[in-house]
Amino acid sequence: MATKQAQPGQIEITSLPVPQLQELKQQLDRELEHLTTSFQSLRTAQSKFSDCMKSIAQGVDPSTAGKPLLVPLTSSLYVPGRLTSSTHVLLDIGTGFFVEKSTGDATDFYKRKVKDLGDSLKDLEQVVNQKANNVRMVEEVIRVKVLSAQESSQKEGRGS
Amino acid sequence: MSEVQKKLQALSDGYQKLQGELSTAVEARQKLESQQQENSTVKKEFDLLDDEANIYKQIGPVLLKQDKTEAVMAVNGRLEYIEKEIKRIEGQIKDTQEKSETLKMEIIQMQSAAQQQQEAAAA
């Protein structure tokens, strides 16, 4: 939580007029939204990698070597197939490169990916929380300002 | 008065154009950054592979087998190119920012001058 004391290079937000504060809040909201979307896409990516791991663990195994399987061509059309290799898989490592790996190495690869993404998620979570705090603080200042402006105008109304 | 307004209009048009350029440049930069990220993860992955590993490169719908050295070279080349591009775009962003800043100052000056004139005329 940022301190309310003005530090060198920082602007005391309580000194800003309400319209500027509202602009600031909008900007913060936009940033927060962007960060939350990034957070969600990271989550999706992570769960996709976990699914890959599960698929390897369940599907590609010496015990399934001889068994026939159905390969989905579309969501409703399948053709029967057979694994040519139950020990090696081909994985997309990005930018159009594919690497042949043993199932163990492939699982390690996905584990690493999931862990890296988990780290990024943790970092991002902190940033998101910080931003959310900032938004709350600005909201609070706006609320106080609006309230005090109302009060003083009421007083003026009574005084005259 | 209309002379001033015309000038102001031209300046603010220019400013808007610069802002547009700035946002395209920033977008391009972001795209490059994500490409850099992707390529460096691929490079890291190559570093972990042994030289005997089978690497395939996707070209259209087919996978072509490639030597590890070749693949590493391709990725390194791409990373170099991306780095250069990022530097270039960053220069562009800085230029545009400076230009739009000076233009903004000019607009503000003109506006306040016009206001003063109006006030003087009213007085």
Tab-separated table of C-alpha atoms in Angstrom:
chain	number	residue	atom	x	y	z
A	1	MET	CA	0.000	0.000	0.000
A	2	ALA	CA	1.469	3.319	-1.052
A	3	THR	CA	1.924	5.764	1.758
A	4	LYS	CA	-0.213	8.830	1.886
A	5	GLN	CA	2.800	11.001	2.652
A	6	ALA	CA	4.068	12.849	-0.408
A	7	GLN	CA	7.548	11.667	-1.292
A	8	PRO	CA	9.952	13.356	-3.678
A	9	GLY	CA	8.848	12.642	-7.246
A	10	GLN	CA	5.402	11.586	-6.077
A	11	ILE	CA	2.248	13.589	-6.132
A	12	GLU	CA	-0.013	13.575	-3.128
A	13	ILE	CA	-3.260	12.255	-4.571
A	14	THR	CA	-5.375	14.077	-2.033
A	15	SER	CA	-4.156	17.339	-3.569
A	16	LEU	CA	-5.664	16.523	-6.971
A	17	PRO	CA	-9.096	17.818	-7.982
A	18	VAL	CA	-11.927	15.300	-8.432
A	19	PRO	CA	-12.020	15.239	-12.273
A	20	GLN	CA	-8.324	14.452	-12.405
A	21	LEU	CA	-8.779	11.762	-9.794
A	22	GLN	CA	-11.563	10.262	-11.845
A	23	GLU	CA	-9.302	10.212	-14.871
A	24	LEU	CA	-6.620	8.546	-12.795
A	25	LYS	CA	-9.110	5.982	-11.589
A	26	GLN	CA	-10.172	5.221	-15.143
A	27	GLN	CA	-6.596	4.732	-16.186
A	28	LEU	CA	-5.944	2.451	-13.227
A	29	ASP	CA	-9.107	0.509	-14.037
A	30	ARG	CA	-7.920	-0.027	-17.594
A	31	GLU	CA	-4.528	-1.234	-16.387
A	32	LEU	CA	-6.157	-3.535	-13.882
A	33	GLU	CA	-8.405	-4.991	-16.550
A	34	HIS	CA	-5.475	-5.613	-18.854
A	35	LEU	CA	-3.540	-7.326	-16.067
A	36	THR	CA	-6.501	-9.486	-15.105
A	37	THR	CA	-6.919	-10.661	-18.702
A	38	SER	CA	-3.229	-11.531	-18.835
A	39	PHE	CA	-3.620	-13.397	-15.590
A	40	GLN	CA	-6.496	-15.410	-16.983
A	41	SER	CA	-4.669	-16.286	-20.188
A	42	LEU	CA	-1.684	-17.451	-18.172
A	43	ARG	CA	-4.033	-19.634	-16.144
A	44	THR	CA	-5.498	-21.143	-19.313
A	45	ALA	CA	-2.036	-21.826	-20.691
A	46	GLN	CA	-1.027	-23.477	-17.451
A	47	SER	CA	-4.045	-25.761	-17.414
A	48	LYS	CA	-3.410	-26.692	-21.053
A	49	PHE	CA	0.089	-27.812	-20.153
A	50	SER	CA	-1.273	-29.780	-17.220
A	51	ASP	CA	-3.706	-31.478	-19.607
A	52	CYS	CA	-0.777	-32.440	-21.832
A	53	MET	CA	0.930	-34.013	-18.859
A	54	LYS	CA	-2.190	-35.947	-17.972
A	55	SER	CA	-2.603	-37.125	-21.566
A	56	ILE	CA	0.917	-38.493	-21.592
A	57	ALA	CA	0.451	-40.194	-18.234
A	58	GLN	CA	-2.838	-41.794	-19.250
A	59	GLY	CA	-2.467	-42.406	-22.958
A	60	VAL	CA	1.162	-42.914	-23.876
A	61	ASP	CA	2.418	-45.785	-21.858
A	62	PRO	CA	3.957	-49.177	-22.675
A	63	SER	CA	0.727	-50.797	-21.435
A	64	THR	CA	-1.276	-49.047	-24.178
A	65	ALA	CA	1.229	-49.958	-26.881
A	66	GLY	CA	-0.775	-52.615	-28.666
A	67	LYS	CA	-4.228	-51.241	-28.085
A	68	PRO	CA	-6.217	-49.634	-30.897
A	69	LEU	CA	-7.397	-46.080	-30.366
A	70	LEU	CA	-9.676	-43.549	-31.993
A	71	VAL	CA	-8.114	-40.498	-33.497
A	72	PRO	CA	-10.439	-37.496	-33.606
A	73	LEU	CA	-10.460	-35.816	-37.020
A	74	THR	CA	-13.284	-33.488	-36.037
A	75	SER	CA	-15.288	-33.364	-32.843
A	76	SER	CA	-17.641	-36.011	-34.238
A	77	LEU	CA	-15.511	-38.006	-36.678
A	78	TYR	CA	-12.994	-40.577	-35.533
A	79	VAL	CA	-10.723	-43.029	-37.292
A	80	PRO	CA	-9.141	-46.059	-35.662
A	81	GLY	CA	-5.403	-45.850	-35.124
A	82	ARG	CA	-2.512	-47.403	-33.345
A	83	LEU	CA	0.419	-45.752	-31.580
A	84	THR	CA	3.607	-46.111	-33.595
A	85	SER	CA	5.567	-45.391	-30.472
A	86	SER	CA	4.485	-45.672	-26.882
A	87	THR	CA	7.759	-44.307	-25.581
A	88	HIS	CA	8.286	-41.154	-27.592
A	89	VAL	CA	6.165	-38.115	-28.327
A	90	LEU	CA	6.579	-35.089	-30.552
A	91	LEU	CA	6.086	-31.779	-28.845
A	92	ASP	CA	5.681	-28.241	-30.044
A	93	ILE	CA	8.204	-26.064	-28.258
A	94	GLY	CA	7.152	-22.865	-30.007
A	95	THR	CA	7.942	-20.846	-33.159
A	96	GLY	CA	7.252	-23.844	-35.367
A	97	PHE	CA	9.853	-26.165	-33.866
A	98	PHE	CA	8.929	-29.673	-32.797
A	99	VAL	CA	11.146	-31.975	-30.774
A	100	GLU	CA	10.969	-35.702	-30.305
A	101	LYS	CA	11.201	-36.595	-26.644
A	102	SER	CA	10.752	-39.654	-24.492
A	103	THR	CA	7.575	-39.566	-22.433
A	104	GLY	CA	9.590	-38.923	-19.269
A	105	ASP	CA	11.427	-35.967	-20.805
A	106	ALA	CA	8.175	-34.644	-22.192
A	107	THR	CA	6.570	-34.793	-18.757
A	108	ASP	CA	9.579	-32.934	-17.352
A	109	PHE	CA	9.188	-30.331	-20.077
A	110	TYR	CA	5.549	-29.736	-19.200
A	111	LYS	CA	6.301	-29.753	-15.483
A	112	ARG	CA	8.869	-27.024	-16.098
A	113	LYS	CA	6.381	-25.042	-18.157
A	114	VAL	CA	3.709	-25.303	-15.489
A	115	LYS	CA	6.187	-24.230	-12.820
A	116	ASP	CA	7.436	-21.246	-14.864
A	117	LEU	CA	3.872	-20.173	-15.482
A	118	GLY	CA	3.091	-20.623	-11.812
A	119	ASP	CA	5.960	-18.272	-10.941
A	120	SER	CA	4.752	-15.707	-13.455
A	121	LEU	CA	1.247	-16.040	-12.062
A	122	LYS	CA	2.509	-15.362	-8.555
A	123	ASP	CA	4.387	-12.250	-9.688
A	124	LEU	CA	1.413	-11.045	-11.656
A	125	GLU	CA	-0.905	-11.651	-8.742
A	126	GLN	CA	1.135	-9.288	-6.617
A	127	VAL	CA	1.032	-6.620	-9.311
A	128	VAL	CA	-2.735	-7.077	-9.669
A	129	ASN	CA	-3.234	-6.759	-5.906
A	130	GLN	CA	-1.098	-3.627	-5.817
A	131	LYS	CA	-3.118	-2.097	-8.639
A	132	ALA	CA	-6.404	-3.043	-6.991
A	133	ASN	CA	-5.185	-1.372	-3.811
A	134	ASN	CA	-4.317	1.772	-5.729
A	135	VAL	CA	-7.759	1.810	-7.313
A	136	ARG	CA	-9.388	1.411	-3.895
A	137	MET	CA	-7.290	4.232	-2.487
A	138	VAL	CA	-8.175	6.610	-5.311
A	139	GLU	CA	-11.838	5.663	-4.947
A	140	GLU	CA	-11.667	6.423	-1.233
A	141	VAL	CA	-10.094	9.830	-1.842
A	142	ILE	CA	-12.750	10.664	-4.451
A	143	ARG	CA	-15.496	9.636	-2.032
A	144	VAL	CA	-14.089	11.778	0.788
A	145	LYS	CA	-13.659	14.734	-1.559
A	146	VAL	CA	-17.175	14.506	-2.958
A	147	LEU	CA	-18.639	14.167	0.549
A	148	SER	CA	-16.753	17.143	1.933
A	149	ALA	CA	-17.681	19.213	-1.120
A	150	GLN	CA	-21.348	18.351	-0.517
A	151	GLU	CA	-21.107	19.255	3.150
A	152	SER	CA	-19.463	22.595	2.533
A	153	SER	CA	-22.035	23.487	-0.127
A	154	GLN	CA	-24.821	22.558	2.295
A	155	LYS	CA	-23.271	24.750	4.979
A	156	GLU	CA	-23.030	27.604	2.528
A	157	GLY	CA	-26.663	27.094	1.625
A	158	ARG	CA	-27.658	27.294	5.291
A	159	GLY	CA	-25.401	30.242	6.034
A	160	SER	CA	-26.817	32.510	3.335
B	1	MET	CA	-9.295	34.878	-35.190
B	2	SER	CA	-10.157	32.280	-37.822
B	3	GLU	CA	-6.511	32.298	-38.834
B	4	VAL	CA	-5.559	31.272	-35.321
B	5	GLN	CA	-8.277	28.653	-35.217
B	6	LYS	CA	-7.118	27.157	-38.493
B	7	LYS	CA	-3.584	26.963	-37.199
B	8	LEU	CA	-4.752	25.407	-33.958
B	9	GLN	CA	-6.792	22.881	-35.912
B	10	ALA	CA	-3.780	21.946	-38.009
B	11	LEU	CA	-1.636	21.550	-34.909
B	12	SER	CA	-4.125	19.367	-33.109
B	13	ASP	CA	-4.568	17.247	-36.232
B	14	GLY	CA	-0.826	16.772	-36.301
B	15	TYR	CA	-0.857	15.895	-32.631
B	16	GLN	CA	-3.553	13.308	-33.133
B	17	LYS	CA	-1.642	11.774	-36.015
B	18	LEU	CA	1.453	11.525	-33.856
B	19	GLN	CA	-0.543	9.860	-31.104
B	20	GLY	CA	-1.807	7.323	-33.623
B	21	GLU	CA	1.737	6.626	-34.774
B	22	LEU	CA	2.806	6.265	-31.192
B	23	SER	CA	0.181	3.659	-30.400
B	24	THR	CA	1.023	1.594	-33.507
B	25	ALA	CA	4.694	1.733	-32.550
B	26	VAL	CA	3.914	0.645	-29.002
B	27	GLU	CA	1.798	-2.209	-30.329
B	28	ALA	CA	4.600	-3.306	-32.652
B	29	ARG	CA	6.972	-3.213	-29.716
B	30	GLN	CA	4.716	-5.399	-27.621
B	31	LYS	CA	4.412	-7.895	-30.437
B	32	LEU	CA	8.182	-8.020	-30.843
B	33	GLU	CA	8.578	-8.515	-27.147
B	34	SER	CA	6.283	-11.534	-27.103
B	35	GLN	CA	8.125	-12.966	-30.106
B	36	GLN	CA	11.383	-12.437	-28.276
B	37	GLN	CA	9.971	-14.232	-25.282
B	38	GLU	CA	8.843	-17.183	-27.383
B	39	ASN	CA	12.142	-17.464	-29.215
B	40	SER	CA	14.178	-17.301	-26.039
B	41	THR	CA	12.143	-20.095	-24.463
B	42	VAL	CA	12.803	-22.172	-27.589
B	43	LYS	CA	16.501	-21.361	-27.315
B	44	LYS	CA	16.506	-22.414	-23.662
B	45	GLU	CA	14.814	-25.648	-24.671
B	46	PHE	CA	17.455	-26.297	-27.335
B	47	ASP	CA	20.157	-25.737	-24.746
B	48	LEU	CA	18.700	-28.570	-22.702
B	49	LEU	CA	18.563	-31.027	-25.616
B	50	ASP	CA	21.375	-33.352	-26.533
B	51	ASP	CA	22.858	-33.018	-30.001
B	52	GLU	CA	21.259	-36.258	-31.111
B	53	ALA	CA	17.714	-35.087	-30.457
B	54	ASN	CA	15.314	-35.136	-33.379
B	55	ILE	CA	14.195	-31.615	-34.179
B	56	TYR	CA	11.541	-30.835	-36.743
B	57	LYS	CA	10.677	-27.508	-38.246
B	58	GLN	CA	7.138	-26.836	-39.299
B	59	ILE	CA	6.909	-25.427	-42.802
B	60	GLY	CA	3.313	-24.983	-43.801
B	61	PRO	CA	1.528	-28.284	-43.126
B	62	VAL	CA	4.634	-30.477	-43.043
B	63	LEU	CA	7.347	-31.116	-40.500
B	64	LEU	CA	10.875	-31.142	-41.831
B	65	LYS	CA	13.671	-32.718	-39.893
B	66	GLN	CA	16.432	-30.304	-39.018
B	67	ASP	CA	19.899	-30.467	-37.502
B	68	LYS	CA	20.204	-29.082	-34.036
B	69	THR	CA	22.970	-26.680	-35.078
B	70	GLU	CA	20.820	-25.411	-37.915
B	71	ALA	CA	17.805	-24.935	-35.684
B	72	VAL	CA	19.875	-23.182	-33.008
B	73	MET	CA	21.336	-20.902	-35.640
B	74	ALA	CA	17.894	-20.049	-36.971
B	75	VAL	CA	16.627	-19.169	-33.506
B	76	ASN	CA	19.724	-17.129	-32.667
B	77	GLY	CA	19.364	-15.249	-35.936
B	78	ARG	CA	15.757	-14.492	-35.144
B	79	LEU	CA	16.612	-13.300	-31.655
B	80	GLU	CA	19.273	-10.971	-33.049
B	81	TYR	CA	16.870	-9.580	-35.604
B	82	ILE	CA	14.160	-9.059	-32.985
B	83	GLU	CA	16.599	-7.261	-30.700
B	84	LYS	CA	17.551	-4.901	-33.507
B	85	GLU	CA	13.923	-4.308	-34.347
B	86	ILE	CA	13.085	-3.540	-30.737
B	87	LYS	CA	15.906	-0.969	-30.603
B	88	ARG	CA	14.692	0.584	-33.836
B	89	ILE	CA	11.079	0.785	-32.671
B	90	GLU	CA	12.165	2.191	-29.338
B	91	GLY	CA	14.012	4.979	-31.102
B	92	GLN	CA	10.879	5.607	-33.128
B	93	ILE	CA	8.731	5.717	-29.994
B	94	LYS	CA	11.097	8.199	-28.332
B	95	ASP	CA	11.132	10.401	-31.429
B	96	THR	CA	7.364	10.424	-31.678
B	97	GLN	CA	6.988	11.162	-27.995
B	98	GLU	CA	9.350	14.125	-28.224
B	99	LYS	CA	7.619	15.454	-31.310
B	100	SER	CA	4.177	15.177	-29.775
B	101	GLU	CA	5.429	16.821	-26.575
B	102	THR	CA	6.716	19.884	-28.457
B	103	LEU	CA	3.498	20.016	-30.451
B	104	LYS	CA	1.487	19.881	-27.253
B	105	MET	CA	3.427	22.783	-25.789
B	106	GLU	CA	2.836	24.765	-28.970
B	107	ILE	CA	-0.884	24.101	-28.808
B	108	ILE	CA	-1.067	25.112	-25.155
B	109	GLN	CA	0.838	28.297	-25.870
B	110	MET	CA	-1.444	29.182	-28.747
B	111	GLN	CA	-4.543	28.459	-26.725
B	112	SER	CA	-3.462	30.619	-23.811
B	113	ALA	CA	-2.410	33.405	-26.188
B	114	ALA	CA	-5.831	33.278	-27.823
B	115	GLN	CA	-7.500	33.352	-24.438
B	116	GLN	CA	-5.505	36.377	-23.364
B	117	GLN	CA	-6.447	38.131	-26.563
B	118	GLN	CA	-10.095	37.411	-25.947
B	119	GLU	CA	-9.872	38.675	-22.410
B	120	ALA	CA	-8.116	41.813	-23.593
B	121	ALA	CA	-10.827	42.341	-26.197
B	122	ALA	CA	-13.550	41.853	-23.594
B	123	ALA	CA	-11.970	44.282	-21.143
